[in-house]
CSV table of C-alpha atoms in Angstrom, one decimal:
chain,number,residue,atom,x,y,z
W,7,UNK,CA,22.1,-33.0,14.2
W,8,UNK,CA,25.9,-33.4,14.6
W,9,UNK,CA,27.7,-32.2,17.7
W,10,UNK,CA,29.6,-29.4,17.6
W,11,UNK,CA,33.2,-30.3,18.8
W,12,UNK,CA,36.8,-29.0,18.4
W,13,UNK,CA,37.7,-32.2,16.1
W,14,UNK,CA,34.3,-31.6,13.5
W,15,UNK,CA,35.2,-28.2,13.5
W,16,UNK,CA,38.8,-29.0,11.9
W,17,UNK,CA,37.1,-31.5,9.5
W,18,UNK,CA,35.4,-28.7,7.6
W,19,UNK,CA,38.0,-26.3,8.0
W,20,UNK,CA,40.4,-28.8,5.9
W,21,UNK,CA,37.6,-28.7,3.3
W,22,UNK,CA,37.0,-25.1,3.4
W,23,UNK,CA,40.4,-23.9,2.7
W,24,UNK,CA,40.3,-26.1,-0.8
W,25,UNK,CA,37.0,-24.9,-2.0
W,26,UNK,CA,36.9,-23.0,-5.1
W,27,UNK,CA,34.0,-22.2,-7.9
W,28,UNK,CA,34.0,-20.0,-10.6
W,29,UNK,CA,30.9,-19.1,-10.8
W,30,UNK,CA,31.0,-17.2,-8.0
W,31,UNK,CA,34.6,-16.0,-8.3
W,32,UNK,CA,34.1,-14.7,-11.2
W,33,UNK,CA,31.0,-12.3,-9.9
W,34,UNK,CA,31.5,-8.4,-9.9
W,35,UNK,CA,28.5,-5.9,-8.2
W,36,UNK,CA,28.8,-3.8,-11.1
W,37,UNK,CA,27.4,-6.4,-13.8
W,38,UNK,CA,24.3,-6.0,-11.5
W,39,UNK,CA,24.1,-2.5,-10.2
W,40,UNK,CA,26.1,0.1,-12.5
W,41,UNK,CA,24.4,0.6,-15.5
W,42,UNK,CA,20.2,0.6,-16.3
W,43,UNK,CA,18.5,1.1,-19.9
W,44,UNK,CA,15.8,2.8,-18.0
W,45,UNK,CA,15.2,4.0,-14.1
W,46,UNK,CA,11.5,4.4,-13.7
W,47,UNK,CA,10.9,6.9,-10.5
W,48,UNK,CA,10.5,4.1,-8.0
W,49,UNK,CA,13.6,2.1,-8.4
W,50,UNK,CA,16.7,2.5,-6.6
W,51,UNK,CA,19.6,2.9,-8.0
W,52,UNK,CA,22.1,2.3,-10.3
W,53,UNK,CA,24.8,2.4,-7.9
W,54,UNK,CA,28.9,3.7,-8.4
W,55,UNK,CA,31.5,2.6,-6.1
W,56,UNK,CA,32.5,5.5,-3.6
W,57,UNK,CA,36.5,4.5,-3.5
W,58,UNK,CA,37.3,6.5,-0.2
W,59,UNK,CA,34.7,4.2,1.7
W,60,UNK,CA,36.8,1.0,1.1
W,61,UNK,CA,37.3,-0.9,3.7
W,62,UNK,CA,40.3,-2.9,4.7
W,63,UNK,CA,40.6,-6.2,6.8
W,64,UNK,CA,44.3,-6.1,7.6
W,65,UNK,CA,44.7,-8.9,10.3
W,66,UNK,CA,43.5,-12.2,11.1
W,67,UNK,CA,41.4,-11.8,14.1
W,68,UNK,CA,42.3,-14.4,17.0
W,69,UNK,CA,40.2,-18.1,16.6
W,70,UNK,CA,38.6,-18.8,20.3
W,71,UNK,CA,37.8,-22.3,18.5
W,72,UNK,CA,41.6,-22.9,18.6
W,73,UNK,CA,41.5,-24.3,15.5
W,74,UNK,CA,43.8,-22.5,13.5
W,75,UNK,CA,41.1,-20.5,11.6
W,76,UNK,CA,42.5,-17.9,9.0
W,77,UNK,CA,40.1,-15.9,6.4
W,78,UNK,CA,40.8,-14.7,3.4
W,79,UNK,CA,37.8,-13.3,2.0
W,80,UNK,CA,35.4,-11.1,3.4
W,81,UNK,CA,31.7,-10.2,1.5
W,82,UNK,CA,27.8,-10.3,2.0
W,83,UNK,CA,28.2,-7.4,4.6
W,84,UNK,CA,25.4,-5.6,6.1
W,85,UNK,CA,25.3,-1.2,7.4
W,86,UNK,CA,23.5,0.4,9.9
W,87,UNK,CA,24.2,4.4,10.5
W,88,UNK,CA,23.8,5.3,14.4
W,89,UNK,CA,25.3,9.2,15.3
W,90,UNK,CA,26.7,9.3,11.8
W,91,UNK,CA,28.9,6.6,11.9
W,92,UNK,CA,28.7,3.5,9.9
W,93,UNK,CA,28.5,0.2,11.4
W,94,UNK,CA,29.6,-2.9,9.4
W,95,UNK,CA,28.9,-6.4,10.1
W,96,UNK,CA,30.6,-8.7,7.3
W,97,UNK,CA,31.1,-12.5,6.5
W,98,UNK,CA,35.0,-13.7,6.7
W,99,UNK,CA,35.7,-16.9,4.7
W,100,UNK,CA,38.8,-19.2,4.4
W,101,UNK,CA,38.0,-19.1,1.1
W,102,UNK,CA,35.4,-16.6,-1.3
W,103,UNK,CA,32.0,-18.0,-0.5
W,104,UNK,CA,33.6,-21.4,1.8
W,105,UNK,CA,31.7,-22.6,4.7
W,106,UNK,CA,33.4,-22.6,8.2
W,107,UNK,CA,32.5,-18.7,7.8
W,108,UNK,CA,32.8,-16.2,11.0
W,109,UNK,CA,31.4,-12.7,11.4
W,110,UNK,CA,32.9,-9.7,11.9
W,111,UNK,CA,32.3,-6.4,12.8
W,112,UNK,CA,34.2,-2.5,11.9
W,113,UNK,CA,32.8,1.1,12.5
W,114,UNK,CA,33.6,4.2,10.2
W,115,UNK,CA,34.0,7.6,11.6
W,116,UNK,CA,34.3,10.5,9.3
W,117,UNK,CA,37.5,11.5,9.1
W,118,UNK,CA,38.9,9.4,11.2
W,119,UNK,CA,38.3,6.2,8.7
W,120,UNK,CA,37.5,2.7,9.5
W,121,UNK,CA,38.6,0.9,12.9
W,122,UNK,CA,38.4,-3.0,12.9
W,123,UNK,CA,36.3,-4.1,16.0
W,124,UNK,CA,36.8,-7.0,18.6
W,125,UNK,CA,36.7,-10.3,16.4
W,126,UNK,CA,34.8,-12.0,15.6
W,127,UNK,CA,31.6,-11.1,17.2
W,128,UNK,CA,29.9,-14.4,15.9
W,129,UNK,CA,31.3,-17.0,15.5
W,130,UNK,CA,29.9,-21.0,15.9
W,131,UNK,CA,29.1,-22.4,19.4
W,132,UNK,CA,25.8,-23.7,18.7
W,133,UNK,CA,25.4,-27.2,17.0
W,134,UNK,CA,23.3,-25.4,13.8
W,135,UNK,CA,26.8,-23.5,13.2
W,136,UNK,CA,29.2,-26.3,13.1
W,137,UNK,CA,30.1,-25.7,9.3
W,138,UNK,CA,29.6,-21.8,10.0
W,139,UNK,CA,28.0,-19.0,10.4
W,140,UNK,CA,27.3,-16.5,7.4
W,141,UNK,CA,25.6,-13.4,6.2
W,142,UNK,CA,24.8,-10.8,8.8
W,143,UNK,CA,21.5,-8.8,8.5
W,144,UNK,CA,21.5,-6.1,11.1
W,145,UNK,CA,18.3,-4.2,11.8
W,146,UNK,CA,16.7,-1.8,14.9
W,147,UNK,CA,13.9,-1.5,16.4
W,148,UNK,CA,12.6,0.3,19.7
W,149,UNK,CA,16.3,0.8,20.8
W,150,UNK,CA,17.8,-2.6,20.3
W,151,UNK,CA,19.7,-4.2,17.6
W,152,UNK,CA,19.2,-7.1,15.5
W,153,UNK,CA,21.4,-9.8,13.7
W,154,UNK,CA,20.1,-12.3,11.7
W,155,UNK,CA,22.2,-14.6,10.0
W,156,UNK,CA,22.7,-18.1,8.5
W,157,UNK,CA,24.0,-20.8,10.7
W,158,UNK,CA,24.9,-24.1,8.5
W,159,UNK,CA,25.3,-27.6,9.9
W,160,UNK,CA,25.8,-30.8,7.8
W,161,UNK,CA,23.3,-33.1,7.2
W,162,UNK,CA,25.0,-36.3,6.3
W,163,UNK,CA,24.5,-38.9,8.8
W,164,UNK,CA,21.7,-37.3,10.5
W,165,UNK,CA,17.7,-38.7,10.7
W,166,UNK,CA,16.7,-34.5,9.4
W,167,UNK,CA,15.9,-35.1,6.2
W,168,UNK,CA,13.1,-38.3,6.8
W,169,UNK,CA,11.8,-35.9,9.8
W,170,UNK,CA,11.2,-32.6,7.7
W,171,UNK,CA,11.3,-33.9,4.1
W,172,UNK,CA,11.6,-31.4,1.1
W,173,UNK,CA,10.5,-32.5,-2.1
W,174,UNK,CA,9.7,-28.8,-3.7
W,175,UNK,CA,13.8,-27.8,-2.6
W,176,UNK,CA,16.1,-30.2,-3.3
W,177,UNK,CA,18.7,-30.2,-0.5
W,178,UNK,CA,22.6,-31.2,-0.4
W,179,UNK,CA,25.3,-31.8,2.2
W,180,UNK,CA,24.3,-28.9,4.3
W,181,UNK,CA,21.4,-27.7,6.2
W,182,UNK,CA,20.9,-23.6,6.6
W,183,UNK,CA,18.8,-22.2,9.5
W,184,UNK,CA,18.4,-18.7,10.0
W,185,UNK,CA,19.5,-17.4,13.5
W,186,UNK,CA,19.1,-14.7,15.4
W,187,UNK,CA,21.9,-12.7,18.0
W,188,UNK,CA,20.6,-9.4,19.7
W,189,UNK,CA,22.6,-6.4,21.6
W,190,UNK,CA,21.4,-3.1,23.0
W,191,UNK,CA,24.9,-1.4,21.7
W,192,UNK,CA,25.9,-2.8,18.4
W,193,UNK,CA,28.9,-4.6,20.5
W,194,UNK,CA,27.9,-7.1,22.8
W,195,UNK,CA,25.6,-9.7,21.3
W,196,UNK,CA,23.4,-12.4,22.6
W,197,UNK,CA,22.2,-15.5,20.6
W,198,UNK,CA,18.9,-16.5,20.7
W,199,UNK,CA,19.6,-19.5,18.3
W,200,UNK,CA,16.9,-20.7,15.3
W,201,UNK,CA,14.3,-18.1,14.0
W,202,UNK,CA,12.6,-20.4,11.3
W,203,UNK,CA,11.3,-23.7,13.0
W,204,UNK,CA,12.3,-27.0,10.9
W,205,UNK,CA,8.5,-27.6,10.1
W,206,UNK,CA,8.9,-24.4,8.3
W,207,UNK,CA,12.2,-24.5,6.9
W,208,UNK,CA,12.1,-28.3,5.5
W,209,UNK,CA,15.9,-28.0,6.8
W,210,UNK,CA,16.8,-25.0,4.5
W,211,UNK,CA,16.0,-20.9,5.1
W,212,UNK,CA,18.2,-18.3,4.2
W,213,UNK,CA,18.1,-14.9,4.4
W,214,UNK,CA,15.8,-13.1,6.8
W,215,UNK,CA,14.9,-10.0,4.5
W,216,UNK,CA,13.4,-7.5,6.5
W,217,UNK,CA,11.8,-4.5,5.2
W,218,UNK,CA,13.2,-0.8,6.9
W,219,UNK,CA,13.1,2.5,6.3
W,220,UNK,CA,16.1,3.7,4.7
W,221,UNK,CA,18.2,4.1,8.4
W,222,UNK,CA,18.4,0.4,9.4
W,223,UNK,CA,15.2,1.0,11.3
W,224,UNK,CA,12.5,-2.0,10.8
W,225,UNK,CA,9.8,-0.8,9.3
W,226,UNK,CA,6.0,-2.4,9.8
W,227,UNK,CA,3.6,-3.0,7.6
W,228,UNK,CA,0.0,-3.2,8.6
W,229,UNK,CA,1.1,-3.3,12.2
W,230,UNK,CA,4.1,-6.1,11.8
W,231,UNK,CA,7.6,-6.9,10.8
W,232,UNK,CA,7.7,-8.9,7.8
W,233,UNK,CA,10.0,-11.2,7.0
W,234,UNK,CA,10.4,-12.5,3.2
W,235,UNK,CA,11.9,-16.0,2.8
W,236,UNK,CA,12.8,-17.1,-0.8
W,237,UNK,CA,15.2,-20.1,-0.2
W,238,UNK,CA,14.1,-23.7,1.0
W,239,UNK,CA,11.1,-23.7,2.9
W,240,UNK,CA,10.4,-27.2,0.6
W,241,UNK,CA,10.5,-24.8,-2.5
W,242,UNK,CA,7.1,-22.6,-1.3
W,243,UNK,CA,7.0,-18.4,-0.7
W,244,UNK,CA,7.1,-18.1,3.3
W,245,UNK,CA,6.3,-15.2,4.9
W,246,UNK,CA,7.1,-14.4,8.5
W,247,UNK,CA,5.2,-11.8,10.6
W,248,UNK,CA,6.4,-10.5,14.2
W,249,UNK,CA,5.4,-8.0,16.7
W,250,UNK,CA,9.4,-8.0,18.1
W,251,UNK,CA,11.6,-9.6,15.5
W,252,UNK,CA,12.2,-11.9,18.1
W,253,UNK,CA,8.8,-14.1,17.6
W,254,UNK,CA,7.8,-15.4,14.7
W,255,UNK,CA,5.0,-16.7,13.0
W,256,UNK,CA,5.5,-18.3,9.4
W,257,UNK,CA,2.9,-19.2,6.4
W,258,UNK,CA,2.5,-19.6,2.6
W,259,UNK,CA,2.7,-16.7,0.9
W,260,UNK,CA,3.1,-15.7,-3.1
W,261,UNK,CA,4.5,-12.6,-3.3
W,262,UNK,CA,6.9,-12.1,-6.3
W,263,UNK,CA,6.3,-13.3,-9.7
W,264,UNK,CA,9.7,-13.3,-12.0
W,265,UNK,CA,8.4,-15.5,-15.1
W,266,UNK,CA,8.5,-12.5,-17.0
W,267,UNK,CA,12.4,-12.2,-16.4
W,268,UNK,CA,13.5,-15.7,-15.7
W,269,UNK,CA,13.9,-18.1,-12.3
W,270,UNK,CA,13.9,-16.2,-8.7
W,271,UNK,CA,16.9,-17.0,-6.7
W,272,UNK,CA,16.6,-15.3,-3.4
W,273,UNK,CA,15.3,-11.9,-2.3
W,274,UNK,CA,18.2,-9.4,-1.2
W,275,UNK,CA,16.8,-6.5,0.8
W,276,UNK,CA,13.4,-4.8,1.0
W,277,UNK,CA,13.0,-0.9,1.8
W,278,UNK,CA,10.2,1.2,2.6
W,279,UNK,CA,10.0,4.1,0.6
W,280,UNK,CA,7.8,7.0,-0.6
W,281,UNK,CA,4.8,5.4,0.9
W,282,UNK,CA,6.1,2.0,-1.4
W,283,UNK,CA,7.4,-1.1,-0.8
W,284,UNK,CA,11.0,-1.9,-2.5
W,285,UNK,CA,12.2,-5.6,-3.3
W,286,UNK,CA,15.7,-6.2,-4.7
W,287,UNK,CA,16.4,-9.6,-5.5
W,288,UNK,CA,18.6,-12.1,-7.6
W,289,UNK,CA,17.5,-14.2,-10.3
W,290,UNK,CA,18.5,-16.3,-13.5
W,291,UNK,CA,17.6,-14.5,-16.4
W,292,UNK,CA,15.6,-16.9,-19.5
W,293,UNK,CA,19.4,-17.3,-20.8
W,294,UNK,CA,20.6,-18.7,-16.8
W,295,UNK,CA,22.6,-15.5,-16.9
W,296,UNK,CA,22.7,-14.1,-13.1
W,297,UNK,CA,21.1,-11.0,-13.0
W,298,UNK,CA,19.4,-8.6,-10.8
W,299,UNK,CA,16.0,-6.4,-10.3
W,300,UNK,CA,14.1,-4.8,-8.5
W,301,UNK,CA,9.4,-5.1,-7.6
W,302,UNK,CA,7.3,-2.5,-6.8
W,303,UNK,CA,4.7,-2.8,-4.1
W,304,UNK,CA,2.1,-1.0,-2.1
W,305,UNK,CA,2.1,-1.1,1.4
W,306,UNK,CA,-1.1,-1.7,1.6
W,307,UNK,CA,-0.7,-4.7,-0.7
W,308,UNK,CA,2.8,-5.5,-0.1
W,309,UNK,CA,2.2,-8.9,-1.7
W,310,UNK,CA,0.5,-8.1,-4.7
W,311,UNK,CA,3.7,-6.7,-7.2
W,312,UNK,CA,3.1,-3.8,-9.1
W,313,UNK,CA,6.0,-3.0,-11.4
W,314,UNK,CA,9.1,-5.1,-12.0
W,315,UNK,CA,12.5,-3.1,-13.3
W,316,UNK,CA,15.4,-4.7,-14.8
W,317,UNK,CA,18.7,-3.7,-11.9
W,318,UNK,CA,18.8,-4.2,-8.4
W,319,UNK,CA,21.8,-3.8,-6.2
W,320,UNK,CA,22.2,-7.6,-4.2
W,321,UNK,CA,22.4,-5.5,-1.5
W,322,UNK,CA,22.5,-8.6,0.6
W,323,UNK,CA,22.7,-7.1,4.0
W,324,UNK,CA,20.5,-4.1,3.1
W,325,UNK,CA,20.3,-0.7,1.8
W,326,UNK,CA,20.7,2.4,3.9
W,327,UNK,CA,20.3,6.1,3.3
W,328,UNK,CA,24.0,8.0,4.0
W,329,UNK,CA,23.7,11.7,3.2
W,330,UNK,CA,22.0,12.3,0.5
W,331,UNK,CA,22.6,8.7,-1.3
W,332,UNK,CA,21.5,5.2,-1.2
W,333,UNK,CA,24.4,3.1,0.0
W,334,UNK,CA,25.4,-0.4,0.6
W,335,UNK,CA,28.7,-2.8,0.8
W,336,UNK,CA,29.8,-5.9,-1.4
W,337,UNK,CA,32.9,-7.5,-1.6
W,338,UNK,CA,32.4,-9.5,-4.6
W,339,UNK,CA,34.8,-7.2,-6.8
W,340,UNK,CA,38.0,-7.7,-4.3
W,341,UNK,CA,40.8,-9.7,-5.8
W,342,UNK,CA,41.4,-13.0,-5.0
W,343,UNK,CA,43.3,-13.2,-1.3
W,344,UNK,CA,42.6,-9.7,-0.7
W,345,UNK,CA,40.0,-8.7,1.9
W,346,UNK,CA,38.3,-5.7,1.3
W,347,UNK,CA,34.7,-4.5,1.0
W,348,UNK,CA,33.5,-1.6,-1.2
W,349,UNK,CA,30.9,0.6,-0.9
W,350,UNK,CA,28.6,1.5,-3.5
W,351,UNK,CA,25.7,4.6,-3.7
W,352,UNK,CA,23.4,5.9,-5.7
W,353,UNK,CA,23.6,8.1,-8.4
W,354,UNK,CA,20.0,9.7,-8.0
């Protein structure tokens, strides 16, 4: 793995401020989440953007790499309620969906609106975070708080790939592990580094998707905290189980069967609700359209799928209960060079 220095952070700055893909640009939540033929009793959503929840990035924080960072895109944002505010943890990009990422952090107040915090409250120090860091996952449990998030590192150059080879995921440029920072306040944060060992990730592992209950809360199932894993892993369904969310133990596991629709991409979110287990993920439909839905499980079985419905959110940090109304964040829909996040509930 490549050192992480002032100079190699520079280098993938340069290369971050030219990126561009339309694939991506072009994405908008409401193609996912705003409209569904059918809403059988279990699934969550659709979802409608609430306008006065917008949030506005309207600085550039300062860069304690001193390498001239900027962003101008901010998305794949995560919400945790705590005394009826909303905290928001968000991923700031040079560019829309560039490495050399940083995360950030705001809190809304009602009636007072949204104040930007003291950014950013990750950003990368550890060698597994030299081309960034990127999409927050905050959870609690037992009076402590939780961020998970994607620290990527190139792996040109490096001996990685003959170590931990990964025939069943084909990898590029870029290695993704999933780390893990923890605070007792929501403010101060400590890393503990890599969650998903490299025998386990084959070099790749995005997206630690924790079941909660609705608040942010982590919720177990049989006794643990699961963890779904649907990227890398050398192409196989990994499940992680803890006691702490700080300890892991991974193994094989099917869990979610999308034939029927298409291809599975990754897994969003996962909540625990009505005595059910929730899965909202992102797939290729059988035309390689992106699409969304959601799977039904018991918690009893929460690997054997019971129902699949056709609309999901992406709710890529999570979905939360504010009020009366599933909620959740996305900045997909901003325009180009303009950082804001909007937030999006449920009709039902």
């Amino acid at each position: 793995m490549h050192l992480l220095t002032t100079d190699s952070l520079r280098q993938g700055l340069d290369r971050a401020v030219a990126h561009s893909n339309s694939a991506t640009d072009a994405l908008s939540t409401d193609q996912f989440s705003a409209h569904w033929d059918d809403r059988p009793d279990w699934a969550i959503g659709p979802f409608r953007k609430d306008e006065k929840l917008t949030f506005t990035l309207d600085r550039q924080w300062p860069d304690p790499t001193g390498i001239g960072w900027t962003s101008s895109s901010i998305f794949n944002p995560s919400l945790i309620e705590r005394n009826g505010r909303l905290h928001l943890f968000y991923r700031a990009s040079p560019r829309k969906e560039s490495l050399e990422s940083r995360i950030g952090t705001a809190v809304y107040t009602p009636g007072e609106g949204w104040s930007d915090g003291a950014n950013p409250v990750v950003y990368p120090t550890l060698d597994n975070e030299l081309l960034g860091v990127e999409d927050p996952k905050v959870y609690s449990a037992n009076g402590r708080y939780y961020l998970f998030y994607n620290g990527i590192w190139p792996l040109a150059g490096t001996t990685e790939r003959a170590e931990y080879p990964s025939q069943g995921w084909p990898l590029g440029d870029v290695g993704c592990d999933i780390n893990l920072a923890v605070s007792d306040d929501l403010v101060h944060w400590e890393k503990r580094g890599r969650v998903v060992p490299h025998e386990v990730s084959h070099l790749w592992a995005k997206g630690a998707v924790i079941p909660t209950d609705g608040t942010g809360e982590a919720a177990t199932v049989g006794g643990d905290y699961l963890m779904f894993l649907s990227e890398g892993c050398d192409g196989r369904p990994v499940i992680g189980r803890s006691r702490d969310l700080e300890t892991w133990e991974f193994s094989e596991q099917p869990y979610l069967d999308v034939s029927s629709l298409g291809s599975l991409h990754e897994v969003a979110c996962a909540v625990v609700v009505n005595g059910h287990l929730v899965l909202d993920f992102f797939y290729g439909d059988h035309n390689g359209e992106f699409a969304a839905a959601q799977a039904l499980y018991s918690l009893e079985d929460p690997f054997t799928q019971l129902a699949l419905h056709r609309g999901g959110s992406l709710a890529w940090g999570g979905l939360i209960r504010y009020g009366d109304r599933w909620t959740f964040a996305q900045g997909w829909d901003a325009p180009a060079g303009r950082r804001e996040l909007y937030l999006y509930r449920s009709e039902h």
